Coordinates of C-alpha atoms in Angstrom, one line a residue:
M1 CA -47.0 43.9 16.9
M2 CA -45.4 40.6 17.8
K3 CA -44.1 38.4 14.9
V4 CA -44.1 34.7 15.4
I5 CA -42.4 32.3 13.0
I6 CA -43.3 28.7 13.0
I7 CA -41.1 26.1 11.3
G8 CA -43.2 23.1 10.2
G9 CA -46.8 23.1 9.3
V10 CA -48.4 19.8 10.2
A11 CA -49.7 18.8 13.7
A12 CA -47.8 20.9 16.4
G13 CA -47.1 23.9 14.2
M14 CA -50.6 24.5 13.0
S15 CA -52.0 23.9 16.4
A16 CA -49.7 26.6 17.8
A17 CA -50.5 29.0 14.9
S18 CA -54.3 28.5 15.3
K19 CA -54.2 29.0 19.1
I20 CA -52.2 32.2 18.8
K21 CA -54.6 33.7 16.3
R22 CA -57.6 32.7 18.4
I23 CA -56.1 34.6 21.3
D24 CA -55.0 37.7 19.4
K25 CA -55.8 38.0 15.7
N26 CA -53.4 40.9 15.4
V27 CA -50.3 38.8 16.0
E28 CA -48.3 38.2 12.8
V29 CA -47.9 34.5 12.3
I30 CA -45.8 33.0 9.5
V31 CA -45.5 29.3 8.9
Y32 CA -42.7 27.9 6.8
E33 CA -43.3 24.3 5.6
K34 CA -40.7 22.4 3.6
G35 CA -43.3 20.1 2.0
E36 CA -46.2 20.6 -0.3
H37 CA -49.1 20.1 2.2
I38 CA -50.0 21.3 5.7
S39 CA -52.2 20.1 8.5
Y40 CA -52.9 16.6 7.4
G41 CA -53.4 13.4 9.4
A42 CA -50.3 11.3 8.6
C43 CA -51.8 8.4 10.6
G44 CA -54.4 8.0 7.8
L45 CA -51.7 7.3 5.1
P46 CA -51.7 3.5 5.4
Y47 CA -55.4 3.4 5.0
F48 CA -55.2 5.6 1.9
V49 CA -52.6 3.4 0.4
G50 CA -54.6 0.2 1.2
G51 CA -57.8 1.5 -0.4
F52 CA -59.8 2.0 2.7
N53 CA -60.0 5.7 1.7
D54 CA -59.6 6.7 -1.9
D55 CA -59.6 10.5 -1.4
Y56 CA -56.4 11.9 0.1
T57 CA -58.0 15.3 0.7
K58 CA -60.1 13.8 3.5
M59 CA -56.8 13.6 5.5
I60 CA -56.3 17.3 5.3
A61 CA -57.7 18.9 8.4
R62 CA -57.6 22.4 7.1
S63 CA -56.4 23.9 3.8
K64 CA -53.8 26.5 3.3
E65 CA -56.5 28.9 2.2
A66 CA -58.5 28.3 5.4
F67 CA -55.5 29.2 7.5
E68 CA -54.8 32.3 5.4
A69 CA -58.4 33.3 5.9
I70 CA -57.8 33.7 9.6
G71 CA -54.6 35.7 9.0
I72 CA -51.9 32.9 9.2
E73 CA -49.4 33.3 6.4
V74 CA -48.4 29.9 5.0
K75 CA -45.4 29.4 2.8
L76 CA -45.1 26.0 1.3
K77 CA -41.9 24.5 -0.1
H78 CA -39.9 26.8 2.1
E79 CA -37.1 25.2 4.1
V80 CA -35.4 26.9 7.1
L81 CA -31.7 26.2 6.8
M82 CA -30.4 28.0 9.9
I83 CA -31.4 29.8 13.0
K84 CA -29.3 32.7 14.3
E85 CA -30.7 32.8 17.8
K86 CA -28.5 35.7 19.0
D87 CA -29.9 37.9 16.2
K88 CA -33.4 36.4 16.3
K89 CA -33.2 35.6 12.6
I90 CA -33.6 32.6 10.4
L91 CA -32.3 31.7 6.9
V92 CA -35.1 30.4 4.6
H93 CA -34.7 28.8 1.2
N94 CA -37.6 29.0 -1.2
H95 CA -37.6 25.7 -3.2
I96 CA -40.0 27.3 -5.8
T97 CA -37.9 30.2 -6.8
G98 CA -34.5 29.1 -5.6
D99 CA -34.1 32.3 -3.5
T100 CA -32.7 32.4 0.0
N101 CA -33.7 35.1 2.5
I102 CA -33.2 36.2 6.1
E103 CA -36.3 36.7 8.3
S104 CA -36.5 38.1 11.8
Y105 CA -38.8 37.0 14.6
D106 CA -39.9 37.8 18.1
K107 CA -40.9 34.3 19.0
L108 CA -39.9 31.1 17.2
V109 CA -41.6 27.7 17.1
I110 CA -39.7 24.6 15.9
S111 CA -42.2 21.9 14.8
T112 CA -40.2 20.3 12.1
G113 CA -41.4 16.7 12.9
A114 CA -39.4 13.6 12.0
S115 CA -38.1 11.9 8.9
V116 CA -37.9 8.2 8.1
V117 CA -34.6 6.4 8.9
V118 CA -32.8 5.3 5.8
P119 CA -30.7 2.4 6.9
P120 CA -27.1 2.0 5.6
V121 CA -27.9 -1.0 3.4
K122 CA -26.4 -1.5 0.0
G123 CA -28.8 -0.8 -2.8
V124 CA -31.4 0.9 -0.5
C125 CA -31.8 3.8 -2.9
R126 CA -33.4 1.7 -5.6
Q127 CA -36.6 2.8 -7.3
E128 CA -38.5 -0.2 -5.8
V129 CA -37.9 1.0 -2.2
Y130 CA -40.6 3.4 -0.8
Y131 CA -41.2 5.1 2.5
L132 CA -44.4 6.2 4.2
K133 CA -44.2 9.3 6.4
T134 CA -45.4 12.4 4.5
L135 CA -48.5 13.0 2.4
E136 CA -46.2 13.1 -0.6
D137 CA -44.9 9.6 0.3
G138 CA -48.5 8.4 0.5
L139 CA -49.5 9.8 -2.9
K140 CA -46.6 8.1 -4.5
L141 CA -47.0 4.7 -2.8
Q142 CA -50.8 4.6 -3.4
K143 CA -50.3 5.2 -7.1
V144 CA -47.8 2.4 -7.5
A145 CA -49.7 0.0 -5.2
Q146 CA -52.7 0.0 -7.5
Q147 CA -50.6 -1.3 -10.4
P148 CA -51.6 -4.9 -11.3
H149 CA -48.0 -6.1 -11.8
I150 CA -47.2 -5.3 -8.2
R151 CA -47.8 -8.7 -6.6
N152 CA -45.0 -9.4 -4.1
V153 CA -44.5 -6.7 -1.5
I154 CA -41.9 -6.7 1.2
V155 CA -42.3 -4.5 4.3
I156 CA -39.1 -4.0 6.4
G157 CA -39.9 -3.2 10.0
A158 CA -42.8 -4.4 12.1
G159 CA -43.6 -1.3 14.2
Y160 CA -46.9 0.6 14.0
I161 CA -46.4 1.9 10.5
G162 CA -44.9 -1.3 9.2
I163 CA -47.7 -3.5 10.4
E164 CA -50.3 -1.0 9.2
V165 CA -48.6 -1.2 5.7
V166 CA -48.8 -5.0 5.9
D167 CA -52.5 -4.8 6.7
A168 CA -52.9 -2.3 3.8
F169 CA -51.3 -4.5 1.2
L170 CA -53.2 -7.6 2.4
H171 CA -56.3 -5.6 1.9
L172 CA -55.2 -4.9 -1.7
G173 CA -54.8 -8.7 -2.2
K174 CA -51.0 -8.6 -2.5
N175 CA -48.5 -11.3 -1.3
V176 CA -46.9 -9.7 1.7
T177 CA -43.7 -10.5 3.6
C178 CA -42.6 -8.5 6.6
I179 CA -39.0 -8.7 7.8
E180 CA -38.3 -7.6 11.4
F181 CA -34.9 -7.4 13.0
G182 CA -36.3 -7.9 16.5
N183 CA -37.9 -11.0 18.0
H184 CA -41.5 -9.8 18.0
I185 CA -43.8 -7.4 16.1
L186 CA -45.2 -4.2 17.6
A187 CA -42.5 -3.5 20.2
P188 CA -44.7 -1.1 22.2
F189 CA -46.8 -4.1 23.2
D190 CA -45.8 -7.1 25.4
S191 CA -45.7 -10.5 23.8
E192 CA -49.0 -11.7 25.3
I193 CA -50.7 -9.2 23.1
S194 CA -48.4 -8.9 20.1
D195 CA -48.2 -12.7 19.6
V196 CA -52.0 -12.8 19.1
A197 CA -51.6 -10.2 16.4
L198 CA -48.8 -12.1 14.8
D199 CA -50.8 -15.3 14.6
H200 CA -53.7 -13.4 13.1
L201 CA -51.5 -11.8 10.4
K202 CA -50.2 -15.2 9.5
Q203 CA -53.8 -16.5 9.2
K204 CA -54.5 -13.6 6.9
G205 CA -51.7 -14.7 4.7
A206 CA -48.8 -12.5 5.7
N207 CA -45.4 -14.0 5.8
I208 CA -43.7 -12.6 9.0
K209 CA -40.0 -13.1 9.4
L210 CA -38.6 -12.3 12.9
S211 CA -35.0 -11.9 14.0
E212 CA -33.8 -11.4 10.5
K213 CA -31.6 -8.6 9.1
V214 CA -31.7 -7.1 5.7
I215 CA -28.2 -6.7 4.3
E216 CA -28.6 -5.8 0.6
F217 CA -30.9 -5.1 -2.3
T218 CA -29.8 -6.5 -5.7
D219 CA -31.0 -6.6 -9.3
A220 CA -33.6 -9.1 -10.4
P221 CA -35.2 -9.8 -13.8
V222 CA -38.3 -8.1 -12.4
G223 CA -38.3 -5.8 -9.3
C224 CA -35.4 -6.5 -7.0
N225 CA -34.0 -9.1 -4.6
V226 CA -34.0 -8.5 -0.8
I227 CA -31.0 -10.3 0.7
T228 CA -31.1 -11.0 4.4
D229 CA -28.7 -12.7 6.8
K230 CA -30.9 -15.9 6.3
T231 CA -32.2 -16.0 2.7
K232 CA -33.2 -14.1 -0.4
Y233 CA -36.7 -12.7 -1.3
S234 CA -38.1 -11.4 -4.6
A235 CA -40.0 -8.1 -4.5
D236 CA -41.9 -6.0 -6.9
L237 CA -42.2 -3.3 -4.2
V238 CA -40.4 -2.7 -0.9
V239 CA -41.7 -0.4 1.9
M240 CA -39.0 0.6 4.4
S241 CA -40.3 1.3 7.9
V242 CA -37.5 1.0 10.4
G243 CA -38.2 4.1 12.5
V244 CA -38.0 7.9 12.4
R245 CA -35.5 10.5 13.6
P246 CA -36.2 14.1 14.5
N247 CA -35.7 16.8 11.8
T248 CA -33.2 18.9 13.7
Q249 CA -30.0 18.7 11.7
F250 CA -30.4 22.4 10.8
L251 CA -29.9 23.2 14.5
E252 CA -26.3 22.0 14.6
N253 CA -24.8 25.5 14.7
T254 CA -27.1 26.7 17.5
K255 CA -27.0 26.3 21.3
I256 CA -30.4 24.7 21.4
N257 CA -30.0 21.6 23.6
V258 CA -30.9 18.3 22.0
A259 CA -30.9 14.7 23.2
G260 CA -28.7 11.9 21.9
N261 CA -31.2 11.0 19.1
G262 CA -31.4 14.6 18.0
A263 CA -34.7 15.5 19.6
I264 CA -35.0 18.9 21.1
I265 CA -35.0 19.1 24.9
V266 CA -37.9 21.2 26.2
D267 CA -39.3 21.9 29.6
R268 CA -43.0 21.2 30.3
Q269 CA -44.0 24.6 29.0
M270 CA -42.4 23.6 25.6
R271 CA -39.5 26.1 26.0
T272 CA -36.1 25.2 24.6
S273 CA -32.8 26.2 26.2
I274 CA -32.9 29.5 24.2
P275 CA -35.3 32.3 25.3
D276 CA -38.3 32.9 22.9
I277 CA -37.7 29.6 21.1
Y278 CA -40.3 26.8 21.6
A279 CA -40.5 23.3 20.2
A280 CA -43.2 20.6 20.0
G281 CA -44.1 17.5 18.1
D282 CA -42.0 14.7 16.6
C283 CA -38.8 16.9 16.7
A284 CA -38.9 17.2 20.5
L285 CA -38.9 15.1 23.7
V286 CA -42.0 15.0 25.8
Y287 CA -42.7 14.4 29.5
H288 CA -44.1 10.9 30.2
K289 CA -46.5 11.0 33.2
S290 CA -46.0 7.4 34.3
M291 CA -42.3 7.3 33.8
Q292 CA -41.8 10.8 35.2
E293 CA -39.1 11.5 32.7
D294 CA -38.7 12.9 29.2
V295 CA -39.0 10.5 26.3
Y296 CA -39.2 10.5 22.5
L297 CA -42.8 9.8 21.7
P298 CA -43.6 10.7 18.0
L299 CA -47.4 10.6 18.2
G300 CA -49.9 12.9 16.6
T301 CA -52.0 13.2 19.7
T302 CA -49.1 14.5 21.8
A303 CA -47.9 16.8 19.0
N304 CA -51.3 18.5 18.8
K305 CA -51.6 19.0 22.6
C306 CA -48.1 20.4 22.9
G307 CA -48.6 22.7 19.9
R308 CA -51.6 24.1 21.6
I309 CA -49.6 24.7 24.8
V310 CA -46.9 26.5 22.8
G311 CA -49.5 28.9 21.3
E312 CA -51.0 29.7 24.7
N313 CA -47.6 30.2 26.3
I314 CA -46.3 32.5 23.5
M315 CA -49.3 34.6 24.3
G316 CA -48.4 35.0 27.9
A317 CA -49.9 31.9 29.6
H318 CA -47.8 29.5 31.7
K319 CA -49.5 26.2 30.8
T320 CA -47.6 23.1 31.8
F321 CA -48.0 19.8 29.8
V322 CA -49.5 17.3 32.2
G323 CA -47.7 14.4 30.5
A324 CA -48.2 11.7 27.9
L325 CA -48.9 8.0 28.5
G326 CA -48.0 6.7 25.1
S327 CA -51.6 5.8 24.5
A328 CA -51.9 4.3 21.0
G329 CA -54.0 1.9 19.0
I330 CA -53.7 -0.1 15.8
K331 CA -55.9 -2.1 13.5
V332 CA -54.4 -5.5 12.5
G333 CA -56.6 -7.4 10.1
D334 CA -59.9 -8.0 12.0
L335 CA -58.4 -7.1 15.4
E336 CA -58.0 -3.9 17.5
L337 CA -54.9 -3.4 19.7
G338 CA -54.6 -0.7 22.2
R339 CA -52.0 0.2 24.9
T340 CA -51.4 2.9 27.5
G341 CA -48.9 3.6 30.3
L342 CA -46.0 1.3 31.0
K343 CA -45.2 -2.0 29.5
E344 CA -43.4 -4.6 31.5
S345 CA -39.9 -3.7 30.3
D346 CA -40.6 -0.1 31.3
A347 CA -41.6 -1.2 34.8
N348 CA -38.4 -3.4 35.0
R349 CA -36.2 -0.6 33.8
L350 CA -37.7 1.8 36.4
K351 CA -37.2 -0.9 39.1
L352 CA -40.8 -0.8 40.1
N353 CA -42.4 -3.4 42.3
Y354 CA -45.2 -4.6 40.1
K355 CA -47.5 -7.5 39.2
T356 CA -49.4 -8.4 36.0
V357 CA -52.6 -10.1 35.2
V358 CA -53.7 -11.4 31.8
V359 CA -57.4 -12.1 31.4
D360 CA -59.8 -13.1 28.5
S361 CA -63.3 -11.8 28.8
Y362 CA -66.2 -11.1 26.5
D363 CA -67.0 -7.7 25.1
H364 CA -70.7 -8.3 26.0
P365 CA -72.8 -11.1 27.5
M366 CA -73.1 -14.5 25.8
Y367 CA -76.8 -14.1 25.5
Y368 CA -76.5 -11.3 23.0
P369 CA -75.4 -12.1 19.5
N370 CA -71.8 -12.1 18.4
P371 CA -69.8 -11.9 21.7
T372 CA -66.1 -11.7 21.1
I373 CA -63.1 -12.1 23.4
I374 CA -61.0 -9.2 24.6
K375 CA -57.6 -10.1 26.0
I376 CA -56.4 -7.6 28.6
K377 CA -52.9 -7.3 30.2
L378 CA -52.8 -5.1 33.2
I379 CA -49.7 -3.9 35.0
Y380 CA -50.1 -2.6 38.6
E381 CA -48.0 -1.6 41.6
V382 CA -47.7 -4.1 44.4
G383 CA -49.2 -2.9 47.6
T384 CA -51.0 0.3 46.4
K385 CA -52.4 -1.6 43.4
K386 CA -52.0 1.7 41.4
I387 CA -52.6 1.0 37.7
L388 CA -49.3 1.4 35.7
G389 CA -50.2 0.2 32.3
A390 CA -52.7 -1.7 30.2
Q391 CA -52.8 -3.4 26.8
A392 CA -55.6 -5.3 25.0
I393 CA -56.5 -7.0 21.8
G394 CA -59.8 -8.2 20.4
E395 CA -62.2 -7.9 17.5
K396 CA -64.2 -5.0 18.9
G397 CA -64.5 -2.8 21.9
V398 CA -60.8 -2.7 22.7
I399 CA -59.8 0.9 22.0
L400 CA -62.4 2.6 24.2
R401 CA -61.6 0.2 27.1
I402 CA -57.9 1.2 26.8
D403 CA -59.1 4.8 27.0
M404 CA -60.7 3.9 30.3
F405 CA -57.4 2.7 31.6
A406 CA -55.7 5.8 30.3
I407 CA -58.0 8.0 32.3
A408 CA -57.4 5.8 35.3
I409 CA -53.6 5.9 35.0
H410 CA -53.7 9.7 34.4
N411 CA -55.6 10.1 37.7
E412 CA -53.5 7.6 39.6
M413 CA -56.4 5.2 40.2
T414 CA -56.0 1.8 41.7
T415 CA -57.4 -1.5 40.4
D416 CA -59.8 -1.3 43.3
D417 CA -61.0 2.1 42.2
L418 CA -61.5 1.1 38.6
G419 CA -62.8 -2.3 39.5
M420 CA -65.8 -0.7 41.2
T421 CA -66.4 2.3 38.9
D422 CA -70.0 2.6 37.8
L423 CA -69.7 1.6 34.1
I424 CA -72.6 1.0 31.7
Y425 CA -74.3 -2.4 31.6
A426 CA -76.4 -3.1 28.6
P427 CA -76.3 -6.6 26.8
P428 CA -75.4 -5.2 23.3
F429 CA -72.3 -3.4 24.7
A430 CA -71.1 -4.8 28.0
G431 CA -71.8 -7.2 30.9
V432 CA -72.8 -6.3 34.4
W433 CA -69.1 -6.8 35.1
D434 CA -67.3 -5.2 32.1
A435 CA -64.0 -6.6 30.8
V436 CA -62.3 -3.7 32.5
H437 CA -63.9 -4.6 35.8
I438 CA -62.9 -8.2 35.5
A439 CA -59.2 -7.4 34.8
C440 CA -59.0 -5.0 37.7
N441 CA -60.8 -7.3 40.2
I442 CA -58.5 -10.2 39.4
A443 CA -55.5 -8.1 40.4
K444 CA -54.4 -9.1 43.9

């Protein structure tokens, strides 16, 4: 009987484990998870902290007991310290008992995810500084966020998580300052879209500071001071969100190939450079369909898909990952933002011959109540008019329209193709010419 060991029990790991058991219930599958929880939706953490959801168990897709009921052995608070790939063995530390054991495997899956980046800033280890990556992080932050003396919150970093945390604390009625080293928020979006979100956050009361660097945390009578290269801020609570890095440090003594940032290099069947070892999720690179190259794309959607492919291929299939597009969405106050495919800087880096259009159109006709504007930016290839990327922002109807663009890019459609696609027309939902049609038909 084959024995499969999976290191990491959140998105990719549990997708792989479940797929293996669905194919053959007799395969021995053991999951080692360093944390206290498995199979949870980390993307829901900011909404839990912000009080949109008050029950953390709703974020758990399937419990440990449910996995064990289908024959998957789950070992929580177990950390894999080393892989001995020549012997097909791993060294595992049990954080509950303190014991360390050696386990053998036939096939191994590395799905250890990523950890938050802790910047080398003086005083960063203060008790006022929190992070938000794991469910354990979320439980701690949610508890302290509810305390009435927490009034002044500083969020460092204005990426997806940072801005979601800003939105969460605004929802809790806190005074929120966000400090970003770069010159605009939400780097995966072009400025035509992210600037709209920036203005909206300011209208909601957020204090957004761009092109500013945090250099030190110091004592204060209450809370702490955040010292930047421009000024000083007083904080009752700080949330650090300056990026993530793959959890692959334990691979240093192996011959598994990793990229410069530490992410595991895999082929499109999720195989590492070592036979019988697979990797997927936030610890690994992934193929980008539009860029036609491997990139680091720590998204739950991609992790789940690649984990499923790992499970199938361990069981004898030869499934190839079709590629990601970096499709992602975010709620910012009353606005939706979505993006897929290439942004302009990607097209420039790849030296593509492209054009862009930016258009404002309504989500449904003016003669039906509450029409709202959707701003769409479309990137397309000159000549062929093949769609390369799309971004949008608006109060409603944005995300599903970006999904339309994702399908179009995945299938290499042109603006002409999508501009004449037979989409639904009904006054409560869309006009006879949808916002997607209008953006595509303006492309020349």
